[in-house]
Coordinates of C-alpha atoms in Angstrom, one line a residue:
Chain Z
M1 CA 27.2 16.8 11.7
I2 CA 25.5 20.0 12.9
E3 CA 28.2 21.9 10.3
R4 CA 26.9 19.7 7.4
E5 CA 23.4 20.7 8.4
D6 CA 24.2 24.2 8.1
E7 CA 25.8 24.1 4.5
R8 CA 22.5 22.8 3.3
L9 CA 20.8 24.5 4.7
A10 CA 22.6 28.1 3.4
P11 CA 21.5 27.6 -0.3
S12 CA 17.9 27.3 0.4
T13 CA 18.0 30.1 2.4
G14 CA 20.3 32.7 0.0
V15 CA 21.1 35.0 2.6
S16 CA 23.9 37.1 3.3
F17 CA 24.8 36.4 6.5
R18 CA 25.4 32.7 8.1
L19 CA 22.2 31.8 10.2
T20 CA 23.7 29.0 11.2
R21 CA 22.6 25.9 13.9
R22 CA 26.2 26.2 15.9
A23 CA 25.4 30.3 15.8
L24 CA 22.1 29.9 17.5
L25 CA 23.6 27.0 20.1
V26 CA 26.4 29.1 21.3
R27 CA 23.6 32.3 21.6
A28 CA 21.6 29.7 23.9
A29 CA 24.1 28.4 26.0
A30 CA 25.0 32.4 26.9
L31 CA 21.5 32.7 27.7
A32 CA 21.3 29.5 29.8
A33 CA 24.4 30.7 31.5
A34 CA 23.1 33.9 31.8
W35 CA 20.0 32.6 33.5
T36 CA 21.6 30.1 35.6
I37 CA 23.1 33.3 37.1
R38 CA 20.2 35.3 37.2
P39 CA 16.8 33.7 36.7
W40 CA 13.9 36.1 34.2
P41 CA 10.9 34.7 33.9
I42 CA 10.5 33.2 30.5
G43 CA 7.2 33.4 28.2
V44 CA 6.8 31.0 25.6
P45 CA 5.6 32.3 22.8
P46 CA 2.1 30.4 22.0
A47 CA 3.3 29.1 18.8
F48 CA 6.0 27.8 20.8
G49 CA 4.5 26.0 23.7
Q50 CA 1.5 24.5 22.0
A51 CA -0.6 21.9 23.7
M52 CA -2.6 19.5 22.0
D53 CA -5.9 21.6 22.0
D54 CA -4.3 24.5 21.4
P55 CA -5.6 26.7 19.0
A56 CA -2.4 27.9 17.5
M57 CA -1.4 24.5 17.2
T58 CA -4.6 23.6 14.9
Q59 CA -4.2 27.0 13.2
T60 CA -0.6 25.9 12.4
L61 CA -1.8 22.7 11.4
E62 CA -4.3 24.3 9.3
A63 CA -2.5 26.7 7.6
Y64 CA 0.1 23.5 6.7
A65 CA -2.8 21.4 5.1
D66 CA -4.0 24.8 3.4
T67 CA -0.8 25.0 1.7
L68 CA -0.9 21.8 0.0
I69 CA -4.1 22.0 -1.1
P70 CA -5.8 25.7 -1.0
G71 CA -9.1 26.2 -0.1
E72 CA -11.5 29.5 0.4
K73 CA -11.6 31.2 3.9
R74 CA -14.4 29.7 6.2
F75 CA -15.1 32.9 7.5
P76 CA -13.3 36.6 6.7
A77 CA -11.2 37.0 9.6
D78 CA -9.7 33.1 8.8
R79 CA -6.0 33.8 9.2
A80 CA -5.2 30.0 9.1
I81 CA -6.2 29.6 5.6
A82 CA -5.2 31.9 3.0
G83 CA -8.2 32.4 0.7
V84 CA -6.5 32.0 -2.5
V85 CA -9.1 29.9 -4.0
S86 CA -12.8 29.3 -4.0
G87 CA -14.0 26.2 -3.0
A88 CA -13.1 23.1 -0.3
G89 CA -9.3 22.6 0.3
A90 CA -7.9 20.5 2.6
V91 CA -8.7 21.9 6.0
Q92 CA -12.6 21.9 5.2
A93 CA -11.9 18.0 3.4
G94 CA -11.3 16.9 7.1
A95 CA -7.3 17.1 7.3
I96 CA -7.0 18.0 10.9
E97 CA -9.8 15.8 12.0
M98 CA -7.7 13.1 9.7
L99 CA -4.0 14.0 11.9
N100 CA -6.3 13.8 15.1
F101 CA -7.9 10.7 14.2
P102 CA -6.2 7.7 16.6
P103 CA -5.8 5.1 13.8
V104 CA -3.4 7.3 12.1
G105 CA -0.8 7.4 15.4
L106 CA 0.1 11.1 14.7
Q107 CA -2.0 13.0 17.2
P108 CA 0.6 12.7 20.0
A109 CA 3.2 14.1 17.9
L110 CA 1.1 17.0 16.6
P111 CA 2.5 19.8 19.2
G112 CA 5.9 19.0 17.8
F113 CA 4.7 18.9 14.3
A114 CA 3.4 22.3 14.9
L115 CA 6.6 23.9 16.5
G116 CA 9.1 22.5 14.4
I117 CA 6.9 24.0 11.5
N118 CA 6.8 27.3 13.3
V119 CA 10.5 27.2 13.9
L120 CA 11.2 26.5 10.2
A121 CA 9.1 29.4 9.3
L122 CA 10.4 31.9 12.0
L123 CA 14.0 30.6 10.6
Y124 CA 12.5 31.7 7.1
A125 CA 10.7 34.7 7.8
V126 CA 14.1 35.9 9.0
T127 CA 16.6 35.1 6.3
H128 CA 14.0 36.6 4.0
R129 CA 13.6 40.1 5.4
I130 CA 10.2 39.4 7.1
V131 CA 9.4 40.5 10.1
P132 CA 8.5 37.2 12.3
D133 CA 5.0 37.4 14.2
L134 CA 6.2 35.3 17.5
T135 CA 2.7 34.2 18.1
G136 CA 2.2 32.3 15.2
P137 CA 5.2 32.7 12.2
F138 CA 3.6 29.9 10.0
V139 CA 0.5 31.6 10.1
A140 CA 2.0 34.8 9.8
L141 CA 3.3 34.1 6.3
D142 CA 1.5 34.7 3.2
F143 CA 0.6 31.9 0.9
A144 CA 3.7 32.7 -1.3
S145 CA 5.9 32.5 1.2
R146 CA 4.2 29.2 2.9
T147 CA 4.6 27.7 -0.5
D148 CA 8.4 28.3 -0.7
L149 CA 9.1 27.3 3.1
L150 CA 7.5 24.1 1.8
V151 CA 8.9 23.4 -1.3
N152 CA 12.4 24.1 0.7
I153 CA 11.5 21.8 3.2
L154 CA 9.6 18.8 1.3
D155 CA 11.4 19.0 -2.3
R156 CA 15.0 20.1 -1.4
D157 CA 16.0 17.7 1.2
G158 CA 15.5 20.1 3.8
P159 CA 15.8 19.4 7.9
G160 CA 12.8 17.3 9.0
R161 CA 12.1 16.4 5.7
A162 CA 10.8 13.0 5.9
A163 CA 8.2 13.6 8.9
L164 CA 6.6 16.8 7.4
Q165 CA 6.4 14.4 4.5
G166 CA 4.7 12.3 5.9
L167 CA 2.4 14.9 7.6
A168 CA 1.3 16.3 4.2
S169 CA 0.7 12.5 2.9
V170 CA -2.0 12.3 6.1
C171 CA -3.3 16.1 4.7
F172 CA -4.0 14.6 1.3
L173 CA -5.4 11.6 2.6
A174 CA -8.0 13.3 4.0
Y175 CA -9.0 14.9 1.0
H176 CA -8.6 12.3 -1.7
T177 CA -9.7 9.5 0.3
A178 CA -11.5 11.3 3.2
A179 CA -10.0 8.5 5.5
Y180 CA -11.2 9.1 8.9
L181 CA -14.4 8.2 8.1
P182 CA -16.4 5.3 6.9
T183 CA -16.5 5.6 3.3
A184 CA -20.0 5.1 2.7
V185 CA -20.8 8.3 5.0
A186 CA -18.5 10.4 3.9
I187 CA -19.9 10.4 0.5
R188 CA -23.5 10.5 2.4
D189 CA -21.8 13.5 3.8
R190 CA -20.9 15.1 1.2
H191 CA -17.2 15.1 1.5
P192 CA -15.7 17.6 -0.7
G193 CA -13.1 15.9 -2.1
L194 CA -14.5 12.4 -2.7
A195 CA -17.0 14.6 -4.7
A196 CA -14.1 16.2 -6.5
I197 CA -12.4 13.3 -7.4
G198 CA -15.9 12.0 -8.7
F199 CA -16.1 8.7 -6.5
P200 CA -19.0 6.9 -6.8
P201 CA -21.8 6.4 -4.4
P202 CA -22.8 3.1 -3.3
N203 CA -26.2 1.4 -3.6
T204 CA -29.0 2.9 -0.8
D205 CA -27.9 -0.1 1.4
G206 CA -24.3 1.6 1.9
V207 CA -23.1 -1.1 -0.6
W208 CA -21.3 -0.8 -3.7
R209 CA -22.0 -3.1 -6.6
F210 CA -22.3 -2.0 -10.3
P211 CA -24.5 -4.6 -12.4
E212 CA -23.9 -2.5 -15.6
F213 CA -19.6 -3.2 -15.7
S214 CA -19.1 -4.1 -19.6
Y215 CA -19.3 -2.9 -22.9
R216 CA -20.1 -7.1 -24.0
R217 CA -18.0 -6.5 -27.2
V218 CA -15.3 -8.3 -28.6
L219 CA -12.8 -5.5 -28.6
A220 CA -9.3 -7.3 -29.5
V221 CA -8.1 -10.5 -31.1
A222 CA -6.0 -12.6 -28.6
H223 CA -2.6 -13.5 -29.5
P224 CA -2.2 -16.3 -31.8
H225 CA -0.1 -18.5 -29.3
S226 CA -2.1 -17.5 -26.3
Q227 CA -4.5 -20.6 -24.8
C228 CA -7.0 -20.0 -22.7
G229 CA -6.1 -16.7 -21.5
N230 CA -2.6 -17.7 -21.1
P231 CA 0.5 -16.4 -22.5
A232 CA 2.2 -20.0 -24.8
Chain Y
M1 CA 7.6 -27.4 31.6
A2 CA 7.2 -29.3 28.7
N3 CA 7.5 -26.9 24.9
E4 CA 4.5 -27.2 23.0
T5 CA 5.1 -29.7 19.6
T6 CA 4.3 -30.4 16.6
D7 CA 4.9 -32.4 13.4
V8 CA 4.9 -29.3 10.7
L9 CA 5.0 -25.5 12.0
I10 CA 4.0 -23.1 9.0
I11 CA 4.9 -19.4 9.0
G12 CA 2.2 -17.6 7.2
T13 CA -1.1 -18.5 5.7
G14 CA -1.0 -17.3 2.3
F15 CA -0.4 -19.1 -0.5
G16 CA 3.1 -20.3 0.3
G17 CA 1.8 -21.8 3.7
S18 CA -1.8 -22.5 3.1
I19 CA -1.1 -25.0 0.1
P20 CA 1.3 -27.0 1.9
G21 CA -0.8 -26.6 5.1
Y22 CA -3.4 -28.7 3.6
Y23 CA -1.7 -31.4 2.0
L24 CA 0.3 -31.8 5.5
A25 CA -2.7 -32.4 7.2
A26 CA -4.4 -34.0 4.7
G27 CA -1.6 -36.4 4.6
G28 CA -1.8 -37.1 8.5
A29 CA 0.6 -35.0 9.5
R30 CA 0.2 -32.3 12.9
V31 CA 0.2 -28.7 11.5
I32 CA 0.0 -25.7 13.2
M33 CA -0.1 -22.4 10.9
L34 CA 0.9 -19.0 12.6
E35 CA 0.3 -16.1 11.0
R36 CA 1.3 -12.5 11.6
G37 CA -2.0 -11.0 10.8
P38 CA -5.6 -11.1 12.0
R39 CA -8.4 -13.6 10.7
L40 CA -11.1 -11.7 8.9
S41 CA -14.2 -13.5 7.2
S42 CA -15.9 -12.1 4.6
D43 CA -18.7 -10.2 6.6
Q44 CA -16.0 -8.1 8.6
F45 CA -14.5 -7.2 5.0
T46 CA -15.5 -3.7 4.6
Q47 CA -16.0 -1.5 1.7
S48 CA -14.3 1.6 2.9
L49 CA -11.2 3.5 3.0
Q50 CA -10.8 4.2 6.7
I51 CA -7.9 4.0 8.3
G52 CA -8.0 1.0 10.6
G53 CA -10.4 -1.0 8.1
F54 CA -8.8 -2.3 5.6
T55 CA -5.4 -1.2 6.9
R56 CA -5.3 -4.0 9.3
I57 CA -4.9 -6.3 6.8
L58 CA -2.5 -4.5 3.8
D59 CA 0.8 -3.4 4.5
S60 CA 2.7 -1.3 2.7
I61 CA 6.5 -1.6 2.9
G62 CA 8.4 1.4 1.2
G63 CA 12.1 0.8 0.0
T64 CA 14.6 2.8 -1.8
G65 CA 12.7 3.4 -5.4
I66 CA 10.1 0.1 -4.8
T67 CA 6.9 -0.1 -2.6
V68 CA 5.6 -3.1 -1.8
T69 CA 1.9 -4.2 -1.2
A70 CA 1.1 -7.2 0.7
G71 CA -1.5 -9.2 2.6
N72 CA -1.4 -9.3 6.3
C73 CA -4.1 -11.3 7.7
V74 CA -5.2 -15.3 7.4
G75 CA -5.0 -15.9 3.9
G76 CA -2.2 -13.7 3.1
S77 CA -2.2 -11.5 0.2
S78 CA -4.5 -13.8 -1.4
V79 CA -7.4 -12.0 0.6
T80 CA -6.1 -8.2 -0.9
Y81 CA -4.8 -9.2 -4.7
Y82 CA -6.6 -8.7 -7.6
A83 CA -6.5 -12.3 -8.4
A84 CA -5.0 -12.8 -12.0
S85 CA -4.3 -16.1 -12.4
L86 CA -1.5 -16.6 -15.4
R87 CA 0.7 -19.1 -16.2
A88 CA 4.1 -18.0 -16.9
P89 CA 5.4 -17.9 -20.3
S90 CA 7.1 -20.9 -21.6
F91 CA 10.4 -18.8 -22.5
I92 CA 11.0 -17.6 -18.7
F93 CA 12.2 -21.6 -18.1
E94 CA 14.9 -21.5 -20.6
R95 CA 16.6 -18.5 -19.4
R96 CA 20.0 -18.7 -19.2
G97 CA 22.8 -17.4 -16.9
T98 CA 26.1 -15.3 -17.9
L99 CA 27.7 -18.7 -17.9
G100 CA 25.5 -19.9 -20.3
R101 CA 23.8 -22.5 -18.3
R102 CA 20.1 -22.7 -17.6
I103 CA 19.1 -20.6 -14.7
W104 CA 16.0 -23.1 -13.9
P105 CA 16.4 -26.8 -12.7
A106 CA 16.1 -29.1 -15.5
S107 CA 12.7 -30.5 -14.4
I108 CA 11.2 -27.6 -14.4
T109 CA 9.5 -26.2 -17.7
R110 CA 6.2 -24.5 -18.6
R111 CA 5.0 -28.0 -19.8
S112 CA 6.0 -29.8 -16.5
L113 CA 4.2 -27.3 -14.5
D114 CA 1.4 -27.0 -16.7
R115 CA -0.3 -29.9 -14.6
W116 CA 0.3 -28.2 -11.5
Y117 CA -1.1 -25.1 -13.0
R118 CA -4.3 -27.3 -13.8
R119 CA -4.5 -28.5 -10.4
V120 CA -4.5 -25.1 -8.7
E121 CA -6.6 -23.5 -11.4
D122 CA -9.3 -26.3 -10.5
A123 CA -8.8 -25.8 -6.8
L124 CA -9.1 -22.0 -6.5
P125 CA -10.7 -22.1 -9.1
V126 CA -9.7 -19.8 -11.8
S127 CA -12.4 -18.7 -14.1
E128 CA -11.5 -17.6 -17.8
L129 CA -13.2 -14.4 -18.6
S130 CA -15.5 -13.5 -21.3
W131 CA -15.6 -10.2 -23.3
N132 CA -18.7 -10.1 -21.0
D133 CA -17.2 -10.2 -18.0
V134 CA -14.3 -7.6 -19.5
T135 CA -14.9 -4.3 -17.5
Y136 CA -15.4 -1.0 -19.3
A137 CA -11.2 -0.3 -18.7
G138 CA -10.1 -3.1 -20.0
G139 CA -12.6 -2.7 -23.0
V140 CA -11.2 0.8 -23.8
F141 CA -7.7 -1.1 -23.3
A142 CA -8.4 -3.7 -25.5
A143 CA -10.0 -1.3 -28.0
A144 CA -7.1 0.9 -27.6
C145 CA -4.3 -1.9 -28.5
T146 CA -6.6 -2.9 -31.5
R147 CA -6.3 0.6 -32.9
A148 CA -2.8 0.2 -32.3
G149 CA -2.5 -2.8 -34.1
H150 CA -2.1 -4.7 -31.2
T151 CA -4.0 -8.4 -29.8
C152 CA -5.3 -8.4 -26.9
Q153 CA -7.6 -10.7 -24.8
P154 CA -9.4 -11.2 -21.1
V155 CA -7.4 -12.2 -18.1
P156 CA -8.2 -15.4 -16.3
V157 CA -9.0 -14.6 -12.8
A158 CA -9.4 -16.5 -9.4
V159 CA -13.2 -14.9 -8.9
D160 CA -16.5 -16.6 -9.1
L161 CA -18.1 -14.8 -12.0
T162 CA -22.2 -15.4 -10.6
R163 CA -21.2 -13.9 -7.2
C164 CA -18.4 -11.0 -8.0
T165 CA -20.2 -7.8 -8.1
N166 CA -17.6 -5.9 -9.5
C167 CA -17.6 -3.6 -7.0
N168 CA -13.9 -2.3 -7.2
W169 CA -13.3 -2.8 -3.3
M170 CA -10.7 -6.5 -3.9
H171 CA -8.3 -4.4 -2.0
T172 CA -10.4 -4.5 1.1
G173 CA -11.2 -8.3 0.7
C174 CA -14.0 -9.6 -0.9
R175 CA -17.8 -9.3 1.1
F176 CA -19.2 -11.5 -1.2
D177 CA -17.1 -14.3 -1.4
A178 CA -16.7 -14.3 -5.0
K179 CA -13.1 -13.8 -5.0
R180 CA -11.3 -17.0 -4.8
S181 CA -8.7 -16.2 -1.5
M182 CA -7.4 -19.3 0.5
L183 CA -9.9 -18.3 2.8
L184 CA -12.3 -20.2 0.3
N185 CA -10.6 -23.8 -0.5
Y186 CA -7.1 -24.4 1.1
I187 CA -7.5 -22.9 4.7
P188 CA -10.8 -24.4 5.4
G189 CA -9.6 -27.8 3.4
A190 CA -6.6 -27.6 6.0
E191 CA -8.7 -27.0 9.2
A192 CA -10.8 -29.7 7.7
Y193 CA -8.3 -32.1 8.5
G194 CA -7.2 -31.1 11.7
A195 CA -4.4 -28.0 11.1
E196 CA -4.4 -24.9 13.9
I197 CA -4.6 -21.6 12.0
R198 CA -3.0 -19.3 15.4
P199 CA -3.8 -15.2 13.7
L200 CA -1.9 -12.4 15.8
H201 CA 0.9 -14.2 16.3
E202 CA 4.4 -13.0 14.5
V203 CA 7.1 -15.3 14.3
Q204 CA 10.3 -13.9 15.9
A205 CA 13.1 -16.5 14.9
I206 CA 14.1 -19.9 14.3
Q207 CA 15.9 -21.9 16.3
P208 CA 17.0 -25.6 17.1
A209 CA 15.0 -27.4 19.3
E210 CA 16.1 -29.0 22.5
S211 CA 13.7 -32.1 23.5
A212 CA 14.4 -35.3 21.2
G213 CA 12.9 -36.0 18.1
Y214 CA 12.5 -32.0 17.2
R215 CA 14.5 -30.4 14.8
Y216 CA 13.5 -26.6 15.5
A217 CA 12.1 -24.5 18.0
V218 CA 10.3 -21.4 16.7
S219 CA 9.6 -18.4 18.7
Y220 CA 6.6 -16.1 18.2
L221 CA 4.8 -13.0 20.1
Q222 CA 0.8 -13.2 20.7
L223 CA 0.2 -9.3 19.1
D224 CA -2.2 -7.0 20.0
P225 CA -5.0 -6.4 17.4
N226 CA -5.7 -2.9 18.2
D227 CA -2.1 -2.2 17.9
Y228 CA 0.4 -4.5 16.1
R229 CA 3.6 -3.0 18.1
V230 CA 2.1 -4.0 21.2
S231 CA 3.1 -7.6 22.4
V232 CA 0.2 -9.9 24.9
G233 CA 2.1 -12.8 25.2
S234 CA 4.6 -15.1 23.6
G235 CA 5.6 -18.6 23.5
L236 CA 7.6 -21.3 21.5
I237 CA 6.6 -24.1 19.5
E238 CA 8.9 -27.2 18.7
A239 CA 8.7 -28.8 15.2
K240 CA 9.8 -31.6 13.3
I241 CA 9.3 -29.5 10.0
V242 CA 9.3 -25.6 9.3
I243 CA 7.9 -24.0 6.6
V244 CA 8.9 -20.2 5.9
A245 CA 6.2 -18.9 3.3
A246 CA 5.9 -15.4 5.1
G247 CA 6.1 -13.9 1.8
A248 CA 8.5 -12.2 -0.6
M249 CA 9.0 -9.2 2.4
G250 CA 8.8 -11.3 5.7
T251 CA 10.9 -14.8 5.0
P252 CA 14.2 -12.8 4.1
V253 CA 13.5 -11.0 7.8
I254 CA 12.6 -14.0 9.8
L255 CA 15.3 -16.0 8.3
Q256 CA 18.4 -13.2 8.3
R257 CA 16.9 -13.1 12.8
S258 CA 17.3 -16.5 13.0
A259 CA 20.9 -16.2 11.8
P260 CA 22.5 -16.3 14.9
F261 CA 20.7 -19.4 16.0
L262 CA 21.6 -21.6 13.3
G263 CA 24.8 -20.9 12.6
G264 CA 24.6 -18.1 9.9
M265 CA 22.5 -17.7 6.5
P266 CA 23.7 -17.7 3.0
P267 CA 24.7 -14.2 1.9
A268 CA 21.9 -14.2 -0.9
V269 CA 18.9 -14.3 2.1
G270 CA 17.2 -11.0 1.6
R271 CA 18.8 -9.9 -1.5
H272 CA 18.0 -10.8 -5.7
F273 CA 14.5 -11.6 -4.5
S274 CA 11.7 -10.3 -6.8
A275 CA 8.0 -9.8 -6.0
N276 CA 5.2 -9.5 -8.3
G277 CA 7.3 -7.0 -10.5
D278 CA 5.2 -4.4 -11.8
R279 CA 5.3 -0.8 -13.1
V280 CA 1.9 0.9 -12.7
T281 CA 1.2 4.1 -15.2
M282 CA -1.7 6.0 -14.9
A283 CA -3.9 6.9 -18.3
A284 CA -5.8 10.1 -18.8
L285 CA -8.4 9.0 -20.7
D286 CA -10.1 11.8 -23.1
E287 CA -13.9 10.7 -23.3
R288 CA -14.7 12.1 -26.9
K289 CA -11.6 10.1 -28.4
V290 CA -13.0 7.3 -26.5
H291 CA -16.0 8.2 -28.2
D292 CA -14.9 8.9 -31.7
L293 CA -11.5 7.1 -32.3
L294 CA -12.3 3.9 -30.4
G295 CA -15.9 3.9 -31.2
L296 CA -17.2 2.5 -27.6
E297 CA -20.2 4.2 -25.2
R298 CA -21.2 2.7 -22.5
A299 CA -24.7 4.5 -21.8
P300 CA -26.2 6.9 -24.0
G301 CA -23.7 10.1 -24.0
V302 CA -21.2 8.6 -21.8
A303 CA -18.5 6.5 -23.6
Y304 CA -16.2 5.6 -20.4
D305 CA -16.0 7.4 -17.5
A306 CA -15.8 4.2 -15.3
F307 CA -12.8 4.4 -13.6
P308 CA -14.1 2.9 -10.5
I309 CA -15.9 0.1 -11.9
G310 CA -15.4 -3.4 -11.9
K311 CA -12.7 -6.1 -11.3
P312 CA -9.2 -4.3 -11.4
I313 CA -7.9 -6.5 -13.8
T314 CA -9.4 -7.9 -17.1
S315 CA -7.8 -7.6 -20.1
M316 CA -3.9 -7.5 -21.5
T317 CA -1.8 -8.2 -24.5
F318 CA 1.0 -10.7 -24.6
D319 CA 2.7 -8.8 -27.9
Y320 CA 5.9 -7.7 -26.0
L321 CA 6.0 -11.1 -24.8
D322 CA 8.5 -12.3 -27.2
P323 CA 10.5 -15.3 -26.7
S324 CA 12.9 -14.5 -29.5
A325 CA 13.5 -10.1 -28.1
P326 CA 16.5 -9.9 -25.7
E327 CA 16.4 -10.7 -21.9
F328 CA 15.0 -7.5 -20.1
S329 CA 12.8 -6.0 -22.7
R330 CA 10.4 -8.7 -22.6
F331 CA 6.8 -7.7 -20.8
A332 CA 3.1 -7.7 -20.7
L333 CA 0.9 -5.3 -20.6
Q334 CA -1.9 -5.2 -18.4
Q335 CA -5.1 -3.0 -17.5
L336 CA -5.0 -2.5 -13.8

């Protein structure tokens, strides 16, 4: 099983040396054995020890969302958002709010998602001769590398594909539907995604109605064998 | 402690369960109807995409190369569907299988079914649309059909046109009581005759009854309204007759789960079934061509720009429903 996973990984990383899961496990086992003989203090890099309210976790998820639907930087030092476009992207459209929205049910899994993304980003950096940043491997990648990594994971059947596709779909939902808010409230507050797709506003009472909805013209001839709108 | 008993136990309160529920209750039977989903009324249908709202009553079931959307509430898919009410074409019932034999029973033809179609069309009721009821989207489709040399006509819908506001929120439940779901006809009819509906009751399995005079026992879990994964109770009801009407996706699962208790289940259960088979394609419309080629304008300077407006289904063409064409090459094209 592990060998098959490694074989699937290898073509997508295109590396000259084989970084395999077995090799990592062997090294991890050696380290664990060494640790039991003589423990040393383990400082977990922030990107790998993320708790639910950890800003490093949020930044990782923001970068993930921004790679899918990019937006402009919120402030000049914004590292999570790459800033490759102007205008609002998934982050401004509430991707993080959506991921944390309790009815979506993803909140407890977010630290694990961030960890997984960072592990994959670390692997990507190592295999693409990029100096890895252990404080936030995914955020440290530039937009092109972030995109390349997500294409590998989401499109080419990489490890964890289904779960990360689910995470991505929630980011898209946040942008296209503002589904962490009542829609009338989202429209009132000028949600950028709904505005971008031209979602119409409700009437002043917050209810949608369209009294004008038809050209009110005969626009076609009925099928000769149809009866009362039914096929023969 | 004696088990709860009833004459008829109906699993599911959508189209398949509501109609026998009404007739059997009206005929004097004790009827209990178990519904996995919650019971919502029109004042609880929100025009909103917020997760936790309409998602309580709409299921999306993902398969390999297919996704099925189904209602999950009292009234079933009738609460969330788009109410297109079409009689099946006659030639469907004349299909023959690989042995050259008619697939449908001899008594089933379009003509023999017409009286039953009429009965349902009266009960819902179904409205025949005029061109004044066809939406902008339906109009563009019709005009495009005409320009391409095709016929097209309005689609009959189970919608009260005097109440419909063309809000385009049908999939979240109709808050105007315009869409004629089961909540407005067969279900109140069944309850008027004493049928009892229990929402948030998820049937687990059907097994043989223990008590004399009863044939089956149906086990259920009571679900937490805020998290359907959590059960807050359970029970067992014995019945003389069980009607499994849990939908195209729900029924095979219940039957397969019941197989060990019932001495097996035919291998076809869960296979070779069809839901409402559609292939949905998006059309991107060029506003200028809608105006110049199709001659349409809905307001000064606006040819179409009306995707969010109106009942979702209002026009379609039957031109490709050709009885003489090869099987599996026949289809209807419907504006959605």
